[in-house]
């Protein structure tokens, strides 16, 4: 059977690491409050010359090297971001040009923190139709540029970064590698709980992130537990069969609560929120790359990806590595 198989991964972070203690100097907050409420200890913030496309390109290059795939073989680039370099063209086309890929298809997906799951699901469908043989799926963000640094309830929570995977259409055995099941959801009813108060067609300004954190938290745990259950049922596996969960890294308490609801031991959950904070669409591929490169995630492992973000949008995907 034809499946979309993850054959490589890569990630990139800005040079500047900002600790909670650094933030104490510019915002009315404390390391203690941030660690206790979120688990975040530090984040990376893009400096001059670092943009969503430069971080995405670096992550994509590393993923191509890791997969042993030349940029010229890539027929599809899907880049998930809510912080594109420009309103248009799509940041994916900038990455395509920077990598030296010619031809094929390149476009952005906007599903905020669920963006990587949406991009992965879209790429998987397109690969299975035969539209392309090899794809780059990237999550990349520079949320620091849409944060209101006067709003302590949001500015301490986010960071910048990028992660990428190479996805290849391969003819595999039933128990072979590849993406086994994906479920995506959206519910625009809750669009006002997490949004940016600007945009090209409204204010003409980029705008700043606004969030009702407590309400987002409540919805996140319920929606994520539901969609994880759907994917497990679709793939006919149980939570006990999963080797690793690679969740969107928004908040350590959301990760704990979701794992508990599913009966998954905390040791099976990849946690990078302490190091990177919430990097939106970048967080899942960034955490996946960290856990693959440090040897935790191995070939043959059953890995669950999951995320929830503004919209609301949410989704999960199960893959054999
Ligand atoms: C944002 C979040 C950490 C806030 O935690 P919380 O326990 O809900 O805290 P509250 O917003 O109720 O605020 C509690 C108190 O801390 C204060 N506070 C908020 N931000 C603070 C900060 N950075 N430093 C210090 N105090 C802060 C508040 O002003 C409030 O004070 P008060 O009780 O005197 O009014 C939490 O709601 C959360 O993680 N939500 C999910 C957000 C998320 O993951 N979004 C992305 C999804 S993709």
PDB file of C-alpha atoms in Angstrom, residues 149-266:
ATOM      1  CA  UNK A 149       5.223  43.128  24.980  1.00  0.00           C
ATOM      2  CA  UNK A 150       3.074  45.235  27.385  1.00  0.00           C
ATOM      3  CA  UNK A 151       0.685  42.300  27.938  1.00  0.00           C
ATOM      4  CA  UNK A 152       2.257  39.977  30.501  1.00  0.00           C
ATOM      5  CA  UNK A 153      -0.575  37.442  30.150  1.00  0.00           C
ATOM      6  CA  UNK A 154       0.594  36.538  26.620  1.00  0.00           C
ATOM      7  CA  UNK A 155       4.132  37.794  25.920  1.00  0.00           C
ATOM      8  CA  UNK A 156       5.833  35.356  28.293  1.00  0.00           C
ATOM      9  CA  UNK A 157       4.255  32.319  26.618  1.00  0.00           C
ATOM     10  CA  UNK A 158       5.643  32.305  23.071  1.00  0.00           C
ATOM     11  CA  UNK A 159       8.931  31.830  21.205  1.00  0.00           C
ATOM     12  CA  UNK A 160      10.270  31.609  17.643  1.00  0.00           C
ATOM     13  CA  UNK A 161      11.571  28.630  15.684  1.00  0.00           C
ATOM     14  CA  UNK A 162      11.023  26.152  12.863  1.00  0.00           C
ATOM     15  CA  UNK A 163      10.777  22.426  12.287  1.00  0.00           C
ATOM     16  CA  UNK A 164      10.505  20.393   9.095  1.00  0.00           C
ATOM     17  CA  UNK A 165      10.011  16.838   7.917  1.00  0.00           C
ATOM     18  CA  UNK A 166      10.557  15.149   4.565  1.00  0.00           C
ATOM     19  CA  UNK A 167       7.560  13.039   3.610  1.00  0.00           C
ATOM     20  CA  UNK A 168       7.896  10.429   0.840  1.00  0.00           C
ATOM     21  CA  UNK A 169       5.245   8.316  -0.893  1.00  0.00           C
ATOM     22  CA  UNK A 170       6.403   4.718  -0.474  1.00  0.00           C
ATOM     23  CA  UNK A 171       4.915   1.312  -1.208  1.00  0.00           C
ATOM     24  CA  UNK A 172       5.027  -0.335   2.223  1.00  0.00           C
ATOM     25  CA  UNK A 173       3.738  -3.452   3.991  1.00  0.00           C
ATOM     26  CA  UNK A 174       0.709  -3.249   6.304  1.00  0.00           C
ATOM     27  CA  UNK A 175       2.972  -3.157   9.386  1.00  0.00           C
ATOM     28  CA  UNK A 176       5.492  -0.846   7.658  1.00  0.00           C
ATOM     29  CA  UNK A 177       6.194   2.838   8.277  1.00  0.00           C
ATOM     30  CA  UNK A 178       4.061   5.828   7.357  1.00  0.00           C
ATOM     31  CA  UNK A 179       1.147   7.933   8.470  1.00  0.00           C
ATOM     32  CA  UNK A 180      -1.646   5.615   9.625  1.00  0.00           C
ATOM     33  CA  UNK A 181      -4.472   7.991  10.532  1.00  0.00           C
ATOM     34  CA  UNK A 182      -5.153  11.729  10.745  1.00  0.00           C
ATOM     35  CA  UNK A 183      -8.128  13.711  12.045  1.00  0.00           C
ATOM     36  CA  UNK A 184      -8.472  17.487  11.713  1.00  0.00           C
ATOM     37  CA  UNK A 185     -11.154  19.780  13.142  1.00  0.00           C
ATOM     38  CA  UNK A 186     -12.136  23.450  13.193  1.00  0.00           C
ATOM     39  CA  UNK A 187     -14.806  25.389  15.085  1.00  0.00           C
ATOM     40  CA  UNK A 188     -14.995  29.098  14.263  1.00  0.00           C
ATOM     41  CA  UNK A 189     -17.402  29.651  17.189  1.00  0.00           C
ATOM     42  CA  UNK A 190     -14.351  30.267  19.362  1.00  0.00           C
ATOM     43  CA  UNK A 191     -12.356  32.499  17.043  1.00  0.00           C
ATOM     44  CA  UNK A 192     -12.471  35.405  19.546  1.00  0.00           C
ATOM     45  CA  UNK A 193     -10.678  33.510  22.327  1.00  0.00           C
ATOM     46  CA  UNK A 194      -7.328  33.559  20.484  1.00  0.00           C
ATOM     47  CA  UNK A 195      -6.729  35.935  17.586  1.00  0.00           C
ATOM     48  CA  UNK A 196      -4.608  38.768  16.180  1.00  0.00           C
ATOM     49  CA  UNK A 197      -6.276  42.203  16.261  1.00  0.00           C
ATOM     50  CA  UNK A 198      -5.126  43.270  12.794  1.00  0.00           C
ATOM     51  CA  UNK A 199      -4.593  42.091   9.246  1.00  0.00           C
ATOM     52  CA  UNK A 200      -4.345  43.283   5.635  1.00  0.00           C
ATOM     53  CA  UNK A 201      -8.103  43.393   5.040  1.00  0.00           C
ATOM     54  CA  UNK A 202      -9.167  44.948   8.358  1.00  0.00           C
ATOM     55  CA  UNK A 203      -6.815  47.442   9.979  1.00  0.00           C
ATOM     56  CA  UNK A 204      -4.094  47.274   7.367  1.00  0.00           C
ATOM     57  CA  UNK A 205      -1.653  46.730  10.242  1.00  0.00           C
ATOM     58  CA  UNK A 206      -0.184  43.387  11.239  1.00  0.00           C
ATOM     59  CA  UNK A 207      -1.798  43.492  14.718  1.00  0.00           C
ATOM     60  CA  UNK A 208      -0.985  41.814  18.022  1.00  0.00           C
ATOM     61  CA  UNK A 209      -1.922  38.476  19.563  1.00  0.00           C
ATOM     62  CA  UNK A 210      -4.884  38.519  21.992  1.00  0.00           C
ATOM     63  CA  UNK A 211      -5.913  35.547  24.106  1.00  0.00           C
ATOM     64  CA  UNK A 212      -8.319  34.534  26.852  1.00  0.00           C
ATOM     65  CA  UNK A 213      -5.865  32.002  28.276  1.00  0.00           C
ATOM     66  CA  UNK A 214      -8.042  30.301  30.846  1.00  0.00           C
ATOM     67  CA  UNK A 215     -10.844  29.562  28.331  1.00  0.00           C
ATOM     68  CA  UNK A 216      -8.357  28.350  25.711  1.00  0.00           C
ATOM     69  CA  UNK A 217      -6.899  25.992  28.314  1.00  0.00           C
ATOM     70  CA  UNK A 218     -10.307  24.467  29.100  1.00  0.00           C
ATOM     71  CA  UNK A 219     -11.161  23.816  25.429  1.00  0.00           C
ATOM     72  CA  UNK A 220      -7.676  22.497  24.641  1.00  0.00           C
ATOM     73  CA  UNK A 221      -7.771  19.588  27.079  1.00  0.00           C
ATOM     74  CA  UNK A 222     -11.262  18.453  25.969  1.00  0.00           C
ATOM     75  CA  UNK A 223     -10.656  18.821  22.216  1.00  0.00           C
ATOM     76  CA  UNK A 224      -7.249  17.138  22.283  1.00  0.00           C
ATOM     77  CA  UNK A 225      -8.442  14.152  24.307  1.00  0.00           C
ATOM     78  CA  UNK A 226     -11.391  13.743  21.873  1.00  0.00           C
ATOM     79  CA  UNK A 227      -9.311  13.892  18.684  1.00  0.00           C
ATOM     80  CA  UNK A 228      -6.657  11.547  20.092  1.00  0.00           C
ATOM     81  CA  UNK A 229      -9.419   9.056  20.827  1.00  0.00           C
ATOM     82  CA  UNK A 230     -10.698   9.386  17.248  1.00  0.00           C
ATOM     83  CA  UNK A 231      -7.271   8.727  15.729  1.00  0.00           C
ATOM     84  CA  UNK A 232      -6.644   5.713  17.986  1.00  0.00           C
ATOM     85  CA  UNK A 233     -10.013   4.237  16.957  1.00  0.00           C
ATOM     86  CA  UNK A 234      -9.380   4.951  13.273  1.00  0.00           C
ATOM     87  CA  UNK A 235      -5.986   3.194  13.387  1.00  0.00           C
ATOM     88  CA  UNK A 236      -7.359   0.359  15.585  1.00  0.00           C
ATOM     89  CA  UNK A 237      -4.686   0.853  18.234  1.00  0.00           C
ATOM     90  CA  UNK A 238      -4.878   1.650  21.954  1.00  0.00           C
ATOM     91  CA  UNK A 239      -3.089   4.325  23.979  1.00  0.00           C
ATOM     92  CA  UNK A 240      -0.870   1.541  25.379  1.00  0.00           C
ATOM     93  CA  UNK A 241       0.474   0.816  21.848  1.00  0.00           C
ATOM     94  CA  UNK A 242       1.872   4.354  21.459  1.00  0.00           C
ATOM     95  CA  UNK A 243       5.617   4.740  21.959  1.00  0.00           C
ATOM     96  CA  UNK A 244       5.723   8.561  21.939  1.00  0.00           C
ATOM     97  CA  UNK A 245       3.316  11.474  21.946  1.00  0.00           C
ATOM     98  CA  UNK A 246       4.689  14.625  20.317  1.00  0.00           C
ATOM     99  CA  UNK A 247       2.194  17.300  21.354  1.00  0.00           C
ATOM    100  CA  UNK A 248       1.961  20.967  20.513  1.00  0.00           C
ATOM    101  CA  UNK A 249       4.061  22.613  23.218  1.00  0.00           C
ATOM    102  CA  UNK A 250       1.737  25.296  24.616  1.00  0.00           C
ATOM    103  CA  UNK A 251       1.801  24.645  28.311  1.00  0.00           C
ATOM    104  CA  UNK A 252       3.157  21.802  30.471  1.00  0.00           C
ATOM    105  CA  UNK A 253      -0.148  21.642  32.365  1.00  0.00           C
ATOM    106  CA  UNK A 254      -2.115  21.037  29.116  1.00  0.00           C
ATOM    107  CA  UNK A 255       0.337  18.251  28.206  1.00  0.00           C
ATOM    108  CA  UNK A 256      -0.071  16.615  31.635  1.00  0.00           C
ATOM    109  CA  UNK A 257      -3.863  16.930  31.672  1.00  0.00           C
ATOM    110  CA  UNK A 258      -4.235  15.501  28.144  1.00  0.00           C
ATOM    111  CA  UNK A 259      -1.894  12.566  28.850  1.00  0.00           C
ATOM    112  CA  UNK A 260      -3.753  11.826  32.083  1.00  0.00           C
ATOM    113  CA  UNK A 261      -7.135  11.836  30.294  1.00  0.00           C
ATOM    114  CA  UNK A 262      -5.814   9.248  27.836  1.00  0.00           C
ATOM    115  CA  UNK A 263      -4.073   7.162  30.498  1.00  0.00           C
ATOM    116  CA  UNK A 264      -0.660   7.775  28.909  1.00  0.00           C
ATOM    117  CA  UNK A 265       2.368   7.813  31.207  1.00  0.00           C
ATOM    118  CA  UNK A 266       4.141  11.193  31.315  1.00  0.00           C
TER     119      UNK A 266
END
